CSV table of C-alpha atoms in Angstrom, one decimal:
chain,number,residue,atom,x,y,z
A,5,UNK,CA,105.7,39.8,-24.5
A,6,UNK,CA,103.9,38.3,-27.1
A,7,UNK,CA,105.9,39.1,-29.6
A,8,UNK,CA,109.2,37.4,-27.2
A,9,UNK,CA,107.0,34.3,-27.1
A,10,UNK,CA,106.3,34.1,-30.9
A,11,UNK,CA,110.1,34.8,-32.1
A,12,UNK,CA,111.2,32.2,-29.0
A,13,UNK,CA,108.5,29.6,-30.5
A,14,UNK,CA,109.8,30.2,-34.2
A,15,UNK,CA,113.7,29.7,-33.4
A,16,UNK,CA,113.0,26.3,-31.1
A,17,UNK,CA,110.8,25.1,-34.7
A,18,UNK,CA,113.4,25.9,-36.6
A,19,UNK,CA,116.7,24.5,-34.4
A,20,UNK,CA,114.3,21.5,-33.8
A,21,UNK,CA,114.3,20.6,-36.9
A,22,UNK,CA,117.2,18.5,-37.5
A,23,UNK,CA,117.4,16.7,-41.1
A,24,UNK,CA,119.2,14.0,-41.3
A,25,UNK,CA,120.8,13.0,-44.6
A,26,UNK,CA,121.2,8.8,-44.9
A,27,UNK,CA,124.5,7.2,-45.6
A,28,UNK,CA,124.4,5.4,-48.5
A,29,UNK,CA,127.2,4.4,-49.4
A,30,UNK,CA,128.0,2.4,-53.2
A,31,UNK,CA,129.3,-0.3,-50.9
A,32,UNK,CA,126.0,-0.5,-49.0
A,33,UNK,CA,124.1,-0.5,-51.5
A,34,UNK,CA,125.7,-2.9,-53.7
A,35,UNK,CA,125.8,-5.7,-50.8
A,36,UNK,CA,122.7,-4.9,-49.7
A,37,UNK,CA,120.7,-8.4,-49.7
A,38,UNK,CA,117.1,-7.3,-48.0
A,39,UNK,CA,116.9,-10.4,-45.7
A,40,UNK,CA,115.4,-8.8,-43.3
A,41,UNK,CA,112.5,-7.8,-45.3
A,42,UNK,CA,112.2,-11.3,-47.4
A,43,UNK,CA,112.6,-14.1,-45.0
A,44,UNK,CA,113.9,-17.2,-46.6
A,45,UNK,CA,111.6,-19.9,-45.4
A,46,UNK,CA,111.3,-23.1,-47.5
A,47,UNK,CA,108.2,-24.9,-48.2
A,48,UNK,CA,107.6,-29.0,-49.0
A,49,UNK,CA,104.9,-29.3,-51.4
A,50,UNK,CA,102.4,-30.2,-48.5
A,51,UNK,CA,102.9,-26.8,-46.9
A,52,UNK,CA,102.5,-25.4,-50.2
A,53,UNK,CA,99.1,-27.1,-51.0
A,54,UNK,CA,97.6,-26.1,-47.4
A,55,UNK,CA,99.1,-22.3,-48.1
A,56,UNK,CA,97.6,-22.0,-51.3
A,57,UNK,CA,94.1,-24.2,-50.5
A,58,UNK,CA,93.9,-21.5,-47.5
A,59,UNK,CA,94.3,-18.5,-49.4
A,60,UNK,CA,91.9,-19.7,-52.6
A,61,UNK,CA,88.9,-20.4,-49.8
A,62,UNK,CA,89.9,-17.1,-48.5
A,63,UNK,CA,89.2,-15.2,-52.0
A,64,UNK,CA,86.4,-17.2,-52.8
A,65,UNK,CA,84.8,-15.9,-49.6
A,66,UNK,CA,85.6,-12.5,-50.1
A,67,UNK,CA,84.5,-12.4,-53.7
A,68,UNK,CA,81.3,-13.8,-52.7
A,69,UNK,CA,80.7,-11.7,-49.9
A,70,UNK,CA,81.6,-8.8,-51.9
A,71,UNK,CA,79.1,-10.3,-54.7
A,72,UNK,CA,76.2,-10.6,-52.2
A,73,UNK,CA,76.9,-6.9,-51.0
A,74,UNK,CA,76.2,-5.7,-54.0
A,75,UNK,CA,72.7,-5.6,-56.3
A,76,UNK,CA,74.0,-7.9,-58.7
A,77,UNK,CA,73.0,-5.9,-61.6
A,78,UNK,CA,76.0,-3.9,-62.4
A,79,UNK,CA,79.0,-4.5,-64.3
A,80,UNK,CA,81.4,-4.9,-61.6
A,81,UNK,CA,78.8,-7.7,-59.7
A,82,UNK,CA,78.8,-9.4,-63.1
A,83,UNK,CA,82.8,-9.1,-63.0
A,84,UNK,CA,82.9,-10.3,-59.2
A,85,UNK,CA,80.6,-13.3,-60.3
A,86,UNK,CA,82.8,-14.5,-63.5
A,87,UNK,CA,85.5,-14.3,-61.6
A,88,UNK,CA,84.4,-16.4,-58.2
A,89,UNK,CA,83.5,-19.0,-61.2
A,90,UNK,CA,87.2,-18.9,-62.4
A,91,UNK,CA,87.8,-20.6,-59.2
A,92,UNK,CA,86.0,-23.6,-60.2
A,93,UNK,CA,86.7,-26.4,-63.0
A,94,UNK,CA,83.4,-26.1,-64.2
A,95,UNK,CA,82.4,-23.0,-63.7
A,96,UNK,CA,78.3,-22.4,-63.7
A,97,UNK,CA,75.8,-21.1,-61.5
A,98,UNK,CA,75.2,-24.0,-59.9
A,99,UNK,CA,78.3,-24.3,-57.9
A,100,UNK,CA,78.2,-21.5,-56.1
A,101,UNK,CA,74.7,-21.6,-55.2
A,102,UNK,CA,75.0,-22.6,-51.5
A,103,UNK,CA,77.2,-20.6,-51.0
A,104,UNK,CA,75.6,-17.3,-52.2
A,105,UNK,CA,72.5,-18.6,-50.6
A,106,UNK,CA,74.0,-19.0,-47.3
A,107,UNK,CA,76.1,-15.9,-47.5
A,108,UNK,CA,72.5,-13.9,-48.7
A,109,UNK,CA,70.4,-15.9,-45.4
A,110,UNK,CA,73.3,-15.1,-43.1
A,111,UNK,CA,73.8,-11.6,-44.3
A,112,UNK,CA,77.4,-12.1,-43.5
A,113,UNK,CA,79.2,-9.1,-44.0
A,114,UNK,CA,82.9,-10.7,-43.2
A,115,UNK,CA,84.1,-14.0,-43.0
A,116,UNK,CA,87.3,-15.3,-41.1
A,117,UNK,CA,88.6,-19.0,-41.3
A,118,UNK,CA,89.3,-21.0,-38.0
A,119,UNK,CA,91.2,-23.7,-38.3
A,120,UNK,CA,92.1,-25.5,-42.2
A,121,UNK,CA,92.7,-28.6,-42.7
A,122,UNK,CA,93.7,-30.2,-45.9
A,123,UNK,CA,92.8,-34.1,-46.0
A,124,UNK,CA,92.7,-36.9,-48.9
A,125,UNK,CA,90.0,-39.2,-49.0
A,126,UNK,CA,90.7,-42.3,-51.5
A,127,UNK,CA,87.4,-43.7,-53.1
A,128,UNK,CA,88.3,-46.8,-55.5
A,129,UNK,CA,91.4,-46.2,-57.1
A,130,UNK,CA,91.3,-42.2,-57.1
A,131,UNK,CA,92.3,-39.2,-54.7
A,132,UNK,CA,90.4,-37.0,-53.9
A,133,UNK,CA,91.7,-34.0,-52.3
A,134,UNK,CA,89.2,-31.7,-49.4
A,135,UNK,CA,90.3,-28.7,-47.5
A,136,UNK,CA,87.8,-28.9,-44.0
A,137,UNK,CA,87.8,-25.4,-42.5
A,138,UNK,CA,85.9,-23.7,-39.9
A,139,UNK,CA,84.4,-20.6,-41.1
A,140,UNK,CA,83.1,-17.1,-38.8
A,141,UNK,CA,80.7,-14.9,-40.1
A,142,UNK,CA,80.2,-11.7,-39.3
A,143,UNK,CA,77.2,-9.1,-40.0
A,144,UNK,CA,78.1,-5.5,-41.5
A,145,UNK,CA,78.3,-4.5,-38.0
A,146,UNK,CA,81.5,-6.9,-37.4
A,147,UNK,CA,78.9,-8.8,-35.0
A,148,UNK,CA,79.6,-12.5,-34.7
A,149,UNK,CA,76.8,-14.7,-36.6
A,150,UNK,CA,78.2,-18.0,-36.0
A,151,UNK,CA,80.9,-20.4,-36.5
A,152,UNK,CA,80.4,-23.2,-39.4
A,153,UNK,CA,82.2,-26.1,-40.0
A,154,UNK,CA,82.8,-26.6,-44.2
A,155,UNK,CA,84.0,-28.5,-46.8
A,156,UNK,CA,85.3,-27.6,-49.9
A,157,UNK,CA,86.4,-30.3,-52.9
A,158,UNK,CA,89.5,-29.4,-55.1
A,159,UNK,CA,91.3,-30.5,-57.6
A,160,UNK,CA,95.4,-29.5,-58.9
A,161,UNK,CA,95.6,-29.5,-62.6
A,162,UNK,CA,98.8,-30.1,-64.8
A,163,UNK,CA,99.2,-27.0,-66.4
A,164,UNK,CA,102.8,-26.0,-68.3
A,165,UNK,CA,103.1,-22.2,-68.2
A,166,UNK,CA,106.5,-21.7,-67.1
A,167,UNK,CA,107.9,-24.6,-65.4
A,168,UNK,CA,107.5,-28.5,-66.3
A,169,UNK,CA,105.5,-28.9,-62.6
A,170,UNK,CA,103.0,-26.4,-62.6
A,171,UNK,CA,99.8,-26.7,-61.9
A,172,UNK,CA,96.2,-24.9,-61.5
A,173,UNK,CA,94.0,-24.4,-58.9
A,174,UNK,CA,90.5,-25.5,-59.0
A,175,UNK,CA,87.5,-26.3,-56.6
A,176,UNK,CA,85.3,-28.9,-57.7
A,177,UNK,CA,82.5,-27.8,-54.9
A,178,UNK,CA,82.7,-25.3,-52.5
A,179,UNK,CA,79.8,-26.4,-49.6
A,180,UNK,CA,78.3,-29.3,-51.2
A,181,UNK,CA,78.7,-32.8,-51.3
A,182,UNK,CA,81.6,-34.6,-52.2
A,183,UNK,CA,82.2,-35.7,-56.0
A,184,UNK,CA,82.3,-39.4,-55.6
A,185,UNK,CA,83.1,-40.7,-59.2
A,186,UNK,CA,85.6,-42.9,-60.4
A,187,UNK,CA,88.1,-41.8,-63.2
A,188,UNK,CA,87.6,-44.5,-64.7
A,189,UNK,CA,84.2,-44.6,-67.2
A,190,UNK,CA,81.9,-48.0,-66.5
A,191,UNK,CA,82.3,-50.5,-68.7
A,192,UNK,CA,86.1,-49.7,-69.5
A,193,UNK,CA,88.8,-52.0,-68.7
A,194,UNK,CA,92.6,-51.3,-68.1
């Protein structure tokens, strides 16, 4: 009987296994245009700006939280550290201190961004550019630590890599005050 059961459970495996070969054809394949994988959605340079300001916040977050998880006495925290300072114009320790020191107080584990807003302030004759976000923490335990409403100061630099109008991506703060200086040097007239 067993035996019955065993050969019966064998042949329904075997039958129930169906493969299925695809049917690719050259003329599906070669007018094959993926649009429903890559959707084509155009962006003004506003979108743009508030797309890529949202995602640089986001990695400097991570970076830092990943920093602060760490002893910060190894080769990849010194890696993690040089590169959250790539994110800034001028990159030393001293702009990323309230950050770290908030993230180390916390002892945030996670951080997700509420709502982002990207605003221009003018101050004399000059734009300044702020992306206002509202950050969550979160401990290692995914546990909510609180919600915080932040500022961070950037700037978009001219840069030609590729294209005539490129530019790069720096933060001139990231949780501090505002840079309030005119461009323009005192004493020098136009």
């Amino acid at each position: 009987m067993t035996r019955l059961i065993l050969i019966f459970v064998l042949l329904s495996a075997v039958f129930a296994c169906k493969k299925e070969t695809p049917n690719l054809s050259l003329e599906q394949v070669k007018y094959n245009t993926n649009k429903s994988s890559y959707p084509s959605t155009k962006m003004d340079s506003a979108q743009a700006i508030n797309k890529i300001t949202k995602q640089k916040v986001r990695e400097v977050l991570e970076l830092s939280i990943l920093y602060k998880a760490g002893k910060q006495d190894t080769d990849i925290d010194s890696a993690l550290y040089n590169q959250i300072l790539g994110y800034f114009y001028k990159p030393d320790s001293l702009t990323v201190r309230n950050l770290l020191n908030e993230l180390d107080s916390l002892q945030v584990g996670n951080a997700r961004i509420g709502s982002f807003e990207v605003t221009e302030r003018y101050f004399k004759k000059d734009t300044l550019n702020f992306a206002r976000f509202d950050v969550q923490y979160y401990d290692r335990n995914n546990l909510p630590v609180g919600t915080f409403a932040r500022e961070a100061q950037y700037v978009l630099v001219p840069a030609e890599i590729r294209f005539k109008k490129e530019f790069k991506f720096y933060f001139l703060n990231f949780y501090q005050q505002p840079i309030l200086k005119d461009s323009t040097s005192s004493g020098v007239t136009r």
